[in-house]
Amino acid sequence: CCSRSSVVPRSTMDEEEEVADVKADVDKGCEPQCASFYIAYTDCASRIESNPEAHCTGQYLDYVKCIDHCAANKLFSSTG
């Protein structure tokens, strides 16, 4: 039926465009709101530095969850 060149405009196929990562900027803007989780993570990492079997996965995931929740509210908020 249709060849690729007939579906996608040639200029789009030939030129690669740099796409900005909006989420990275939004995540950075959420860092102050999630500072307490980051502090808990870094405190944990400092405490266990000499123990290779210990980990701070829980604290890290709490921080990431906070960032993701904040970013999602900004990225997917209704505008109208």
N, CA, C and O atoms as a Maestro MAE file, in Angstrom:
{
 s_m_m2io_version
 :::
 2.0.0
}

f_m_ct {
 s_m_title
 :::
 protein
 m_atom[320] {
  # First column is atom index #
  i_m_mmod_type
  r_m_x_coord
  r_m_y_coord
  r_m_z_coord
  i_m_residue_number
  s_m_chain_name
  s_m_pdb_residue_name
  s_m_pdb_atom_name
  i_m_atomic_number
  :::
  1 25 0.827 -1.195 0.000 1 A "CYS " " N  " 7
  2 3 0.000 0.000 0.000 1 A "CYS " " CA " 6
  3 2 0.865 1.249 0.000 1 A "CYS " " C  " 6
  4 15 0.963 1.945 -1.010 1 A "CYS " " O  " 8
  5 25 1.482 1.526 1.119 2 A "CYS " " N  " 7
  6 3 2.209 2.793 1.260 2 A "CYS " " CA " 6
  7 2 3.666 2.524 1.592 2 A "CYS " " C  " 6
  8 15 3.970 1.701 2.456 2 A "CYS " " O  " 8
  9 25 4.554 3.207 0.917 3 A "SER " " N  " 7
  10 3 5.964 3.102 1.272 3 A "SER " " CA " 6
  11 2 6.235 4.083 2.401 3 A "SER " " C  " 6
  12 15 5.463 5.017 2.620 3 A "SER " " O  " 8
  13 25 7.325 3.871 3.109 4 A "ARG " " N  " 7
  14 3 7.647 4.742 4.220 4 A "ARG " " CA " 6
  15 2 7.813 6.185 3.773 4 A "ARG " " C  " 6
  16 15 7.395 7.105 4.475 4 A "ARG " " O  " 8
  17 25 8.405 6.383 2.637 5 A "SER " " N  " 7
  18 3 8.630 7.751 2.174 5 A "SER " " CA " 6
  19 2 7.329 8.480 1.869 5 A "SER " " C  " 6
  20 15 7.291 9.711 1.893 5 A "SER " " O  " 8
  21 25 6.266 7.743 1.584 6 A "SER " " N  " 7
  22 3 5.002 8.412 1.327 6 A "SER " " CA " 6
  23 2 4.255 8.729 2.620 6 A "SER " " C  " 6
  24 15 3.338 9.550 2.623 6 A "SER " " O  " 8
  25 25 4.642 8.084 3.714 7 A "VAL " " N  " 7
  26 3 3.970 8.308 4.990 7 A "VAL " " CA " 6
  27 2 4.667 9.398 5.801 7 A "VAL " " C  " 6
  28 15 4.008 10.240 6.410 7 A "VAL " " O  " 8
  29 25 5.999 9.380 5.807 8 A "VAL " " N  " 7
  30 3 6.774 10.330 6.586 8 A "VAL " " CA " 6
  31 2 7.395 11.352 5.645 8 A "VAL " " C  " 6
  32 15 8.056 10.973 4.678 8 A "VAL " " O  " 8
  33 25 7.197 12.627 5.907 9 A "PRO " " N  " 7
  34 3 7.807 13.639 5.039 9 A "PRO " " CA " 6
  35 2 9.317 13.467 4.969 9 A "PRO " " C  " 6
  36 15 9.958 13.149 5.970 9 A "PRO " " O  " 8
  37 25 9.874 13.672 3.807 10 A "ARG " " N  " 7
  38 3 11.302 13.444 3.585 10 A "ARG " " CA " 6
  39 2 12.162 14.249 4.555 10 A "ARG " " C  " 6
  40 15 13.167 13.734 5.046 10 A "ARG " " O  " 8
  41 25 11.798 15.485 4.843 11 A "SER " " N  " 7
  42 3 12.613 16.299 5.742 11 A "SER " " CA " 6
  43 2 12.696 15.671 7.126 11 A "SER " " C  " 6
  44 15 13.725 15.790 7.792 11 A "SER " " O  " 8
  45 25 11.645 15.012 7.566 12 A "THR " " N  " 7
  46 3 11.643 14.353 8.856 12 A "THR " " CA " 6
  47 2 12.545 13.129 8.828 12 A "THR " " C  " 6
  48 15 13.225 12.844 9.814 12 A "THR " " O  " 8
  49 25 12.561 12.416 7.740 13 A "MET " " N  " 7
  50 3 13.374 11.211 7.630 13 A "MET " " CA " 6
  51 2 14.861 11.536 7.542 13 A "MET " " C  " 6
  52 15 15.682 10.801 8.091 13 A "MET " " O  " 8
  53 25 15.211 12.587 6.883 14 A "ASP " " N  " 7
  54 3 16.611 12.900 6.625 14 A "ASP " " CA " 6
  55 2 17.291 13.660 7.760 14 A "ASP " " C  " 6
  56 15 18.502 13.539 7.941 14 A "ASP " " O  " 8
  57 25 16.554 14.419 8.504 15 A "GLU " " N  " 7
  58 3 17.144 15.272 9.531 15 A "GLU " " CA " 6
  59 2 16.850 14.705 10.913 15 A "GLU " " C  " 6
  60 15 15.706 14.395 11.244 15 A "GLU " " O  " 8
  61 25 17.901 14.576 11.708 16 A "GLU " " N  " 7
  62 3 17.699 14.188 13.096 16 A "GLU " " CA " 6
  63 2 17.597 15.446 13.924 16 A "GLU " " C  " 6
  64 15 18.426 16.350 13.820 16 A "GLU " " O  " 8
  65 25 16.572 15.492 14.745 17 A "GLU " " N  " 7
  66 3 16.388 16.659 15.591 17 A "GLU " " CA " 6
  67 2 16.725 16.297 17.027 17 A "GLU " " C  " 6
  68 15 16.407 15.203 17.493 17 A "GLU " " O  " 8
  69 25 17.358 17.207 17.711 18 A "GLU " " N  " 7
  70 3 17.668 17.022 19.121 18 A "GLU " " CA " 6
  71 2 16.386 17.300 19.912 18 A "GLU " " C  " 6
  72 15 15.796 18.373 19.791 18 A "GLU " " O  " 8
  73 25 15.971 16.346 20.705 19 A "VAL " " N  " 7
  74 3 14.774 16.493 21.512 19 A "VAL " " CA " 6
  75 2 15.199 16.762 22.947 19 A "VAL " " C  " 6
  76 15 15.994 16.014 23.516 19 A "VAL " " O  " 8
  77 25 14.678 17.816 23.520 20 A "ALA " " N  " 7
  78 3 15.032 18.184 24.885 20 A "ALA " " CA " 6
  79 2 14.366 17.231 25.870 20 A "ALA " " C  " 6
  80 15 13.212 16.842 25.686 20 A "ALA " " O  " 8
  81 25 15.092 16.860 26.908 21 A "ASP " " N  " 7
  82 3 14.546 15.998 27.948 21 A "ASP " " CA " 6
  83 2 13.911 16.876 29.014 21 A "ASP " " C  " 6
  84 15 14.586 17.339 29.933 21 A "ASP " " O  " 8
  85 25 12.633 17.096 28.889 22 A "VAL " " N  " 7
  86 3 11.902 17.972 29.793 22 A "VAL " " CA " 6
  87 2 11.884 17.393 31.205 22 A "VAL " " C  " 6
  88 15 11.977 18.138 32.180 22 A "VAL " " O  " 8
  89 25 11.766 16.076 31.324 23 A "LYS " " N  " 7
  90 3 11.678 15.448 32.639 23 A "LYS " " CA " 6
  91 2 12.912 15.727 33.484 23 A "LYS " " C  " 6
  92 15 12.796 15.933 34.692 23 A "LYS " " O  " 8
  93 25 14.086 15.737 32.873 24 A "ALA " " N  " 7
  94 3 15.311 16.001 33.637 24 A "ALA " " CA " 6
  95 2 15.250 17.383 34.289 24 A "ALA " " C  " 6
  96 15 15.657 17.545 35.439 24 A "ALA " " O  " 8
  97 25 14.750 18.366 33.567 25 A "ASP " " N  " 7
  98 3 14.611 19.714 34.129 25 A "ASP " " CA " 6
  99 2 13.557 19.755 35.228 25 A "ASP " " C  " 6
  100 15 13.740 20.418 36.249 25 A "ASP " " O  " 8
  101 25 12.458 19.048 35.015 26 A "VAL " " N  " 7
  102 3 11.397 19.001 36.024 26 A "VAL " " CA " 6
  103 2 11.907 18.293 37.275 26 A "VAL " " C  " 6
  104 15 11.656 18.747 38.391 26 A "VAL " " O  " 8
  105 25 12.625 17.178 37.094 27 A "ASP " " N  " 7
  106 3 13.198 16.456 38.237 27 A "ASP " " CA " 6
  107 2 14.091 17.379 39.056 27 A "ASP " " C  " 6
  108 15 14.019 17.384 40.285 27 A "ASP " " O  " 8
  109 25 14.921 18.147 38.390 28 A "LYS " " N  " 7
  110 3 15.831 19.067 39.078 28 A "LYS " " CA " 6
  111 2 15.027 20.089 39.898 28 A "LYS " " C  " 6
  112 15 15.420 20.450 41.008 28 A "LYS " " O  " 8
  113 25 13.918 20.543 39.348 29 A "GLY " " N  " 7
  114 3 13.072 21.488 40.065 29 A "GLY " " CA " 6
  115 2 12.375 20.882 41.272 29 A "GLY " " C  " 6
  116 15 11.923 21.607 42.158 29 A "GLY " " O  " 8
  117 25 12.286 19.566 41.314 30 A "CYS " " N  " 7
  118 3 11.635 18.873 42.434 30 A "CYS " " CA " 6
  119 2 12.602 18.554 43.568 30 A "CYS " " C  " 6
  120 15 12.170 18.180 44.658 30 A "CYS " " O  " 8
  121 25 13.899 18.696 43.328 31 A "GLU " " N  " 7
  122 3 14.889 18.334 44.339 31 A "GLU " " CA " 6
  123 2 14.697 19.061 45.676 31 A "GLU " " C  " 6
  124 15 14.789 18.416 46.720 31 A "GLU " " O  " 8
  125 25 14.434 20.370 45.690 32 A "PRO " " N  " 7
  126 3 14.246 21.028 46.994 32 A "PRO " " CA " 6
  127 2 13.072 20.450 47.788 32 A "PRO " " C  " 6
  128 15 13.141 20.340 49.012 32 A "PRO " " O  " 8
  129 25 12.014 20.087 47.100 33 A "GLN " " N  " 7
  130 3 10.834 19.531 47.756 33 A "GLN " " CA " 6
  131 2 11.140 18.165 48.376 33 A "GLN " " C  " 6
  132 15 10.496 17.769 49.348 33 A "GLN " " O  " 8
  133 25 12.109 17.450 47.827 34 A "CYS " " N  " 7
  134 3 12.434 16.092 48.276 34 A "CYS " " CA " 6
  135 2 13.743 16.043 49.058 34 A "CYS " " C  " 6
  136 15 14.323 14.971 49.226 34 A "CYS " " O  " 8
  137 25 14.207 17.186 49.531 35 A "ALA " " N  " 7
  138 3 15.503 17.271 50.211 35 A "ALA " " CA " 6
  139 2 15.578 16.374 51.440 35 A "ALA " " C  " 6
  140 15 16.628 15.786 51.698 35 A "ALA " " O  " 8
  141 25 14.500 16.251 52.202 36 A "SER " " N  " 7
  142 3 14.563 15.422 53.408 36 A "SER " " CA " 6
  143 2 14.828 13.957 53.060 36 A "SER " " C  " 6
  144 15 15.529 13.266 53.799 36 A "SER " " O  " 8
  145 25 14.277 13.478 51.947 37 A "PHE " " N  " 7
  146 3 14.525 12.104 51.514 37 A "PHE " " CA " 6
  147 2 15.976 11.943 51.039 37 A "PHE " " C  " 6
  148 15 16.603 10.912 51.278 37 A "PHE " " O  " 8
  149 25 16.492 12.963 50.373 38 A "TYR " " N  " 7
  150 3 17.880 12.914 49.904 38 A "TYR " " CA " 6
  151 2 18.844 12.915 51.093 38 A "TYR " " C  " 6
  152 15 19.833 12.181 51.093 38 A "TYR " " O  " 8
  153 25 18.559 13.724 52.085 39 A "ILE " " N  " 7
  154 3 19.393 13.777 53.293 39 A "ILE " " CA " 6
  155 2 19.374 12.430 54.004 39 A "ILE " " C  " 6
  156 15 20.415 11.955 54.459 39 A "ILE " " O  " 8
  157 25 18.205 11.813 54.105 40 A "ALA " " N  " 7
  158 3 18.117 10.489 54.737 40 A "ALA " " CA " 6
  159 2 18.959 9.468 53.976 40 A "ALA " " C  " 6
  160 15 19.620 8.622 54.580 40 A "ALA " " O  " 8
  161 25 18.928 9.554 52.643 41 A "TYR " " N  " 7
  162 3 19.729 8.647 51.823 41 A "TYR " " CA " 6
  163 2 21.225 8.886 52.015 41 A "TYR " " C  " 6
  164 15 21.977 7.933 52.221 41 A "TYR " " O  " 8
  165 25 21.661 10.126 51.952 42 A "THR " " N  " 7
  166 3 23.091 10.407 52.099 42 A "THR " " CA " 6
  167 2 23.580 10.100 53.515 42 A "THR " " C  " 6
  168 15 24.713 9.650 53.689 42 A "THR " " O  " 8
  169 25 22.745 10.336 54.526 43 A "ASP " " N  " 7
  170 3 23.103 9.963 55.897 43 A "ASP " " CA " 6
  171 2 23.299 8.452 56.007 43 A "ASP " " C  " 6
  172 15 24.256 7.987 56.626 43 A "ASP " " O  " 8
  173 25 22.403 7.705 55.414 44 A "CYS " " N  " 7
  174 3 22.507 6.250 55.411 44 A "CYS " " CA " 6
  175 2 23.787 5.817 54.705 44 A "CYS " " C  " 6
  176 15 24.523 4.969 55.209 44 A "CYS " " O  " 8
  177 25 24.050 6.399 53.544 45 A "ALA " " N  " 7
  178 3 25.246 6.038 52.779 45 A "ALA " " CA " 6
  179 2 26.510 6.317 53.584 45 A "ALA " " C  " 6
  180 15 27.470 5.550 53.513 45 A "ALA " " O  " 8
  181 25 26.518 7.390 54.337 46 A "SER " " N  " 7
  182 3 27.683 7.708 55.172 46 A "SER " " CA " 6
  183 2 27.843 6.699 56.300 46 A "SER " " C  " 6
  184 15 28.958 6.283 56.614 46 A "SER " " O  " 8
  185 25 26.725 6.305 56.908 47 A "ARG " " N  " 7
  186 3 26.776 5.337 58.013 47 A "ARG " " CA " 6
  187 2 27.310 3.983 57.580 47 A "ARG " " C  " 6
  188 15 28.043 3.337 58.328 47 A "ARG " " O  " 8
  189 25 26.951 3.548 56.381 48 A "ILE " " N  " 7
  190 3 27.301 2.186 55.955 48 A "ILE " " CA " 6
  191 2 28.534 2.128 55.060 48 A "ILE " " C  " 6
  192 15 28.854 1.075 54.509 48 A "ILE " " O  " 8
  193 25 29.208 3.228 54.918 49 A "GLU " " N  " 7
  194 3 30.345 3.311 54.004 49 A "GLU " " CA " 6
  195 2 31.357 2.175 54.196 49 A "GLU " " C  " 6
  196 15 31.911 1.673 53.218 49 A "GLU " " O  " 8
  197 25 31.600 1.774 55.427 50 A "SER " " N  " 7
  198 3 32.605 0.743 55.693 50 A "SER " " CA " 6
  199 2 32.015 -0.671 55.724 50 A "SER " " C  " 6
  200 15 32.739 -1.633 55.978 50 A "SER " " O  " 8
  201 25 30.718 -0.805 55.472 51 A "ASN " " N  " 7
  202 3 30.069 -2.123 55.502 51 A "ASN " " CA " 6
  203 2 29.562 -2.471 54.102 51 A "ASN " " C  " 6
  204 15 28.502 -1.999 53.693 51 A "ASN " " O  " 8
  205 25 30.311 -3.290 53.370 52 A "PRO " " N  " 7
  206 3 29.927 -3.585 51.981 52 A "PRO " " CA " 6
  207 2 28.634 -4.398 51.839 52 A "PRO " " C  " 6
  208 15 28.064 -4.469 50.751 52 A "PRO " " O  " 8
  209 25 28.176 -5.007 52.928 53 A "GLU " " N  " 7
  210 3 26.944 -5.804 52.839 53 A "GLU " " CA " 6
  211 2 25.687 -4.993 53.127 53 A "GLU " " C  " 6
  212 15 24.579 -5.446 52.838 53 A "GLU " " O  " 8
  213 25 25.844 -3.819 53.684 54 A "ALA " " N  " 7
  214 3 24.693 -2.966 53.990 54 A "ALA " " CA " 6
  215 2 24.301 -2.175 52.747 54 A "ALA " " C  " 6
  216 15 25.088 -2.022 51.813 54 A "ALA " " O  " 8
  217 25 23.083 -1.683 52.756 55 A "HIS " " N  " 7
  218 3 22.608 -0.889 51.618 55 A "HIS " " CA " 6
  219 2 21.598 0.153 52.081 55 A "HIS " " C  " 6
  220 15 21.076 0.086 53.194 55 A "HIS " " O  " 8
  221 25 21.342 1.089 51.226 56 A "CYS " " N  " 7
  222 3 20.384 2.168 51.505 56 A "CYS " " CA " 6
  223 2 19.292 2.190 50.451 56 A "CYS " " C  " 6
  224 15 18.790 3.256 50.094 56 A "CYS " " O  " 8
  225 25 18.930 1.042 49.961 57 A "THR " " N  " 7
  226 3 17.943 0.947 48.890 57 A "THR " " CA " 6
  227 2 16.622 1.603 49.276 57 A "THR " " C  " 6
  228 15 16.030 2.326 48.475 57 A "THR " " O  " 8
  229 25 16.164 1.358 50.481 58 A "GLY " " N  " 7
  230 3 14.890 1.934 50.927 58 A "GLY " " CA " 6
  231 2 14.897 3.447 50.895 58 A "GLY " " C  " 6
  232 15 13.950 4.071 50.416 58 A "GLY " " O  " 8
  233 25 15.971 4.039 51.407 59 A "GLN " " N  " 7
  234 3 16.073 5.492 51.426 59 A "GLN " " CA " 6
  235 2 16.188 6.046 50.004 59 A "GLN " " C  " 6
  236 15 15.603 7.081 49.685 59 A "GLN " " O  " 8
  237 25 16.940 5.353 49.162 60 A "TYR " " N  " 7
  238 3 17.081 5.795 47.775 60 A "TYR " " CA " 6
  239 2 15.735 5.742 47.052 60 A "TYR " " C  " 6
  240 15 15.366 6.680 46.345 60 A "TYR " " O  " 8
  241 25 15.014 4.652 47.232 61 A "LEU " " N  " 7
  242 3 13.715 4.517 46.563 61 A "LEU " " CA " 6
  243 2 12.706 5.542 47.072 61 A "LEU " " C  " 6
  244 15 11.874 6.025 46.305 61 A "LEU " " O  " 8
  245 25 12.774 5.880 48.371 62 A "ASP " " N  " 7
  246 3 11.903 6.934 48.904 62 A "ASP " " CA " 6
  247 2 12.187 8.266 48.203 62 A "ASP " " C  " 6
  248 15 11.263 9.005 47.862 62 A "ASP " " O  " 8
  249 25 13.464 8.562 47.992 63 A "TYR " " N  " 7
  250 3 13.857 9.802 47.314 63 A "TYR " " CA " 6
  251 2 13.373 9.803 45.864 63 A "TYR " " C  " 6
  252 15 12.790 10.784 45.401 63 A "TYR " " O  " 8
  253 25 13.613 8.717 45.160 64 A "VAL " " N  " 7
  254 3 13.198 8.622 43.757 64 A "VAL " " CA " 6
  255 2 11.672 8.707 43.633 64 A "VAL " " C  " 6
  256 15 11.154 9.337 42.711 64 A "VAL " " O  " 8
  257 25 10.969 8.078 44.551 65 A "LYS " " N  " 7
  258 3 9.497 8.128 44.538 65 A "LYS " " CA " 6
  259 2 9.006 9.561 44.742 65 A "LYS " " C  " 6
  260 15 8.054 9.992 44.091 65 A "LYS " " O  " 8
  261 25 9.645 10.287 45.630 66 A "CYS " " N  " 7
  262 3 9.281 11.686 45.863 66 A "CYS " " CA " 6
  263 2 9.503 12.518 44.604 66 A "CYS " " C  " 6
  264 15 8.635 13.296 44.207 66 A "CYS " " O  " 8
  265 25 10.673 12.351 43.973 67 A "ILE " " N  " 7
  266 3 10.979 13.084 42.741 67 A "ILE " " CA " 6
  267 2 9.960 12.732 41.652 67 A "ILE " " C  " 6
  268 15 9.426 13.622 40.990 67 A "ILE " " O  " 8
  269 25 9.692 11.442 41.468 68 A "ASP " " N  " 7
  270 3 8.748 11.008 40.429 68 A "ASP " " CA " 6
  271 2 7.343 11.539 40.677 68 A "ASP " " C  " 6
  272 15 6.660 11.957 39.742 68 A "ASP " " O  " 8
  273 25 6.911 11.523 41.932 69 A "HIS " " N  " 7
  274 3 5.560 12.015 42.255 69 A "HIS " " CA " 6
  275 2 5.460 13.517 41.974 69 A "HIS " " C  " 6
  276 15 4.482 13.984 41.389 69 A "HIS " " O  " 8
  277 25 6.463 14.251 42.389 70 A "CYS " " N  " 7
  278 3 6.492 15.696 42.141 70 A "CYS " " CA " 6
  279 2 6.518 15.982 40.644 70 A "CYS " " C  " 6
  280 15 5.759 16.818 40.154 70 A "CYS " " O  " 8
  281 25 7.392 15.286 39.920 71 A "ALA " " N  " 7
  282 3 7.523 15.507 38.475 71 A "ALA " " CA " 6
  283 2 6.237 15.141 37.744 71 A "ALA " " C  " 6
  284 15 5.819 15.851 36.830 71 A "ALA " " O  " 8
  285 25 5.612 14.042 38.138 72 A "ALA " " N  " 7
  286 3 4.374 13.617 37.481 72 A "ALA " " CA " 6
  287 2 3.298 14.681 37.636 72 A "ALA " " C  " 6
  288 15 2.561 14.968 36.693 72 A "ALA " " O  " 8
  289 25 3.210 15.261 38.822 73 A "ASN " " N  " 7
  290 3 2.213 16.321 39.036 73 A "ASN " " CA " 6
  291 2 2.460 17.516 38.120 73 A "ASN " " C  " 6
  292 15 1.511 18.166 37.680 73 A "ASN " " O  " 8
  293 25 3.717 17.806 37.833 74 A "LYS " " N  " 7
  294 3 4.028 18.945 36.974 74 A "LYS " " CA " 6
  295 2 3.893 18.591 35.487 74 A "LYS " " C  " 6
  296 15 3.433 19.404 34.686 74 A "LYS " " O  " 8
  297 25 4.299 17.373 35.134 75 A "LEU " " N  " 7
  298 3 4.269 16.971 33.722 75 A "LEU " " CA " 6
  299 2 2.869 16.630 33.217 75 A "LEU " " C  " 6
  300 15 2.545 16.867 32.054 75 A "LEU " " O  " 8
  301 25 2.045 16.071 34.103 76 A "PHE " " N  " 7
  302 3 0.743 15.581 33.666 76 A "PHE " " CA " 6
  303 2 -0.426 16.331 34.293 76 A "PHE " " C  " 6
  304 15 -1.538 15.806 34.355 76 A "PHE " " O  " 8
  305 25 -0.186 17.546 34.755 77 A "SER " " N  " 7
  306 3 -1.273 18.319 35.348 77 A "SER " " CA " 6
  307 2 -2.249 18.755 34.266 77 A "SER " " C  " 6
  308 15 -1.861 18.998 33.123 77 A "SER " " O  " 8
  309 25 -3.498 18.848 34.634 78 A "SER " " N  " 7
  310 3 -4.499 19.296 33.651 78 A "SER " " CA " 6
  311 2 -4.363 20.793 33.477 78 A "SER " " C  " 6
  312 15 -4.092 21.523 34.431 78 A "SER " " O  " 8
  313 25 -4.551 21.234 32.261 79 A "THR " " N  " 7
  314 3 -4.363 22.655 31.963 79 A "THR " " CA " 6
  315 2 -5.678 23.367 31.657 79 A "THR " " C  " 6
  316 15 -5.701 24.414 31.010 79 A "THR " " O  " 8
  317 25 -6.731 22.798 32.120 80 A "GLY " " N  " 7
  318 3 -7.871 23.537 31.736 80 A "GLY " " CA " 6
  319 2 -9.101 23.312 32.460 80 A "GLY " " C  " 6
  320 15 -10.118 23.936 32.158 80 A "GLY " " O  " 8
  :::
 }
 m_bond[319] {
  # First column is bond index #
  i_m_from
  i_m_to
  i_m_order
  :::
  1 1 2 1
  2 2 3 1
  3 3 4 2
  4 3 5 1
  5 5 6 1
  6 6 7 1
  7 7 8 2
  8 7 9 1
  9 9 10 1
  10 10 11 1
  11 11 12 2
  12 11 13 1
  13 13 14 1
  14 14 15 1
  15 15 16 2
  16 15 17 1
  17 17 18 1
  18 18 19 1
  19 19 20 2
  20 19 21 1
  21 21 22 1
  22 22 23 1
  23 23 24 2
  24 23 25 1
  25 25 26 1
  26 26 27 1
  27 27 28 2
  28 27 29 1
  29 29 30 1
  30 30 31 1
  31 31 32 2
  32 31 33 1
  33 33 34 1
  34 34 35 1
  35 35 36 2
  36 35 37 1
  37 37 38 1
  38 38 39 1
  39 39 40 2
  40 39 41 1
  41 41 42 1
  42 42 43 1
  43 43 44 2
  44 43 45 1
  45 45 46 1
  46 46 47 1
  47 47 48 2
  48 47 49 1
  49 49 50 1
  50 50 51 1
  51 51 52 2
  52 51 53 1
  53 53 54 1
  54 54 55 1
  55 55 56 2
  56 55 57 1
  57 57 58 1
  58 58 59 1
  59 59 60 2
  60 59 61 1
  61 61 62 1
  62 62 63 1
  63 63 64 2
  64 63 65 1
  65 65 66 1
  66 66 67 1
  67 67 68 2
  68 67 69 1
  69 69 70 1
  70 70 71 1
  71 71 72 2
  72 71 73 1
  73 73 74 1
  74 74 75 1
  75 75 76 2
  76 75 77 1
  77 77 78 1
  78 78 79 1
  79 79 80 2
  80 79 81 1
  81 81 82 1
  82 82 83 1
  83 83 84 2
  84 83 85 1
  85 85 86 1
  86 86 87 1
  87 87 88 2
  88 87 89 1
  89 89 90 1
  90 90 91 1
  91 91 92 2
  92 91 93 1
  93 93 94 1
  94 94 95 1
  95 95 96 2
  96 95 97 1
  97 97 98 1
  98 98 99 1
  99 99 100 2
  100 99 101 1
  101 101 102 1
  102 102 103 1
  103 103 104 2
  104 103 105 1
  105 105 106 1
  106 106 107 1
  107 107 108 2
  108 107 109 1
  109 109 110 1
  110 110 111 1
  111 111 112 2
  112 111 113 1
  113 113 114 1
  114 114 115 1
  115 115 116 2
  116 115 117 1
  117 117 118 1
  118 118 119 1
  119 119 120 2
  120 119 121 1
  121 121 122 1
  122 122 123 1
  123 123 124 2
  124 123 125 1
  125 125 126 1
  126 126 127 1
  127 127 128 2
  128 127 129 1
  129 129 130 1
  130 130 131 1
  131 131 132 2
  132 131 133 1
  133 133 134 1
  134 134 135 1
  135 135 136 2
  136 135 137 1
  137 137 138 1
  138 138 139 1
  139 139 140 2
  140 139 141 1
  141 141 142 1
  142 142 143 1
  143 143 144 2
  144 143 145 1
  145 145 146 1
  146 146 147 1
  147 147 148 2
  148 147 149 1
  149 149 150 1
  150 150 151 1
  151 151 152 2
  152 151 153 1
  153 153 154 1
  154 154 155 1
  155 155 156 2
  156 155 157 1
  157 157 158 1
  158 158 159 1
  159 159 160 2
  160 159 161 1
  161 161 162 1
  162 162 163 1
  163 163 164 2
  164 163 165 1
  165 165 166 1
  166 166 167 1
  167 167 168 2
  168 167 169 1
  169 169 170 1
  170 170 171 1
  171 171 172 2
  172 171 173 1
  173 173 174 1
  174 174 175 1
  175 175 176 2
  176 175 177 1
  177 177 178 1
  178 178 179 1
  179 179 180 2
  180 179 181 1
  181 181 182 1
  182 182 183 1
  183 183 184 2
  184 183 185 1
  185 185 186 1
  186 186 187 1
  187 187 188 2
  188 187 189 1
  189 189 190 1
  190 190 191 1
  191 191 192 2
  192 191 193 1
  193 193 194 1
  194 194 195 1
  195 195 196 2
  196 195 197 1
  197 197 198 1
  198 198 199 1
  199 199 200 2
  200 199 201 1
  201 201 202 1
  202 202 203 1
  203 203 204 2
  204 203 205 1
  205 205 206 1
  206 206 207 1
  207 207 208 2
  208 207 209 1
  209 209 210 1
  210 210 211 1
  211 211 212 2
  212 211 213 1
  213 213 214 1
  214 214 215 1
  215 215 216 2
  216 215 217 1
  217 217 218 1
  218 218 219 1
  219 219 220 2
  220 219 221 1
  221 221 222 1
  222 222 223 1
  223 223 224 2
  224 223 225 1
  225 225 226 1
  226 226 227 1
  227 227 228 2
  228 227 229 1
  229 229 230 1
  230 230 231 1
  231 231 232 2
  232 231 233 1
  233 233 234 1
  234 234 235 1
  235 235 236 2
  236 235 237 1
  237 237 238 1
  238 238 239 1
  239 239 240 2
  240 239 241 1
  241 241 242 1
  242 242 243 1
  243 243 244 2
  244 243 245 1
  245 245 246 1
  246 246 247 1
  247 247 248 2
  248 247 249 1
  249 249 250 1
  250 250 251 1
  251 251 252 2
  252 251 253 1
  253 253 254 1
  254 254 255 1
  255 255 256 2
  256 255 257 1
  257 257 258 1
  258 258 259 1
  259 259 260 2
  260 259 261 1
  261 261 262 1
  262 262 263 1
  263 263 264 2
  264 263 265 1
  265 265 266 1
  266 266 267 1
  267 267 268 2
  268 267 269 1
  269 269 270 1
  270 270 271 1
  271 271 272 2
  272 271 273 1
  273 273 274 1
  274 274 275 1
  275 275 276 2
  276 275 277 1
  277 277 278 1
  278 278 279 1
  279 279 280 2
  280 279 281 1
  281 281 282 1
  282 282 283 1
  283 283 284 2
  284 283 285 1
  285 285 286 1
  286 286 287 1
  287 287 288 2
  288 287 289 1
  289 289 290 1
  290 290 291 1
  291 291 292 2
  292 291 293 1
  293 293 294 1
  294 294 295 1
  295 295 296 2
  296 295 297 1
  297 297 298 1
  298 298 299 1
  299 299 300 2
  300 299 301 1
  301 301 302 1
  302 302 303 1
  303 303 304 2
  304 303 305 1
  305 305 306 1
  306 306 307 1
  307 307 308 2
  308 307 309 1
  309 309 310 1
  310 310 311 1
  311 311 312 2
  312 311 313 1
  313 313 314 1
  314 314 315 1
  315 315 316 2
  316 315 317 1
  317 317 318 1
  318 318 319 1
  319 319 320 2
  :::
 }
}
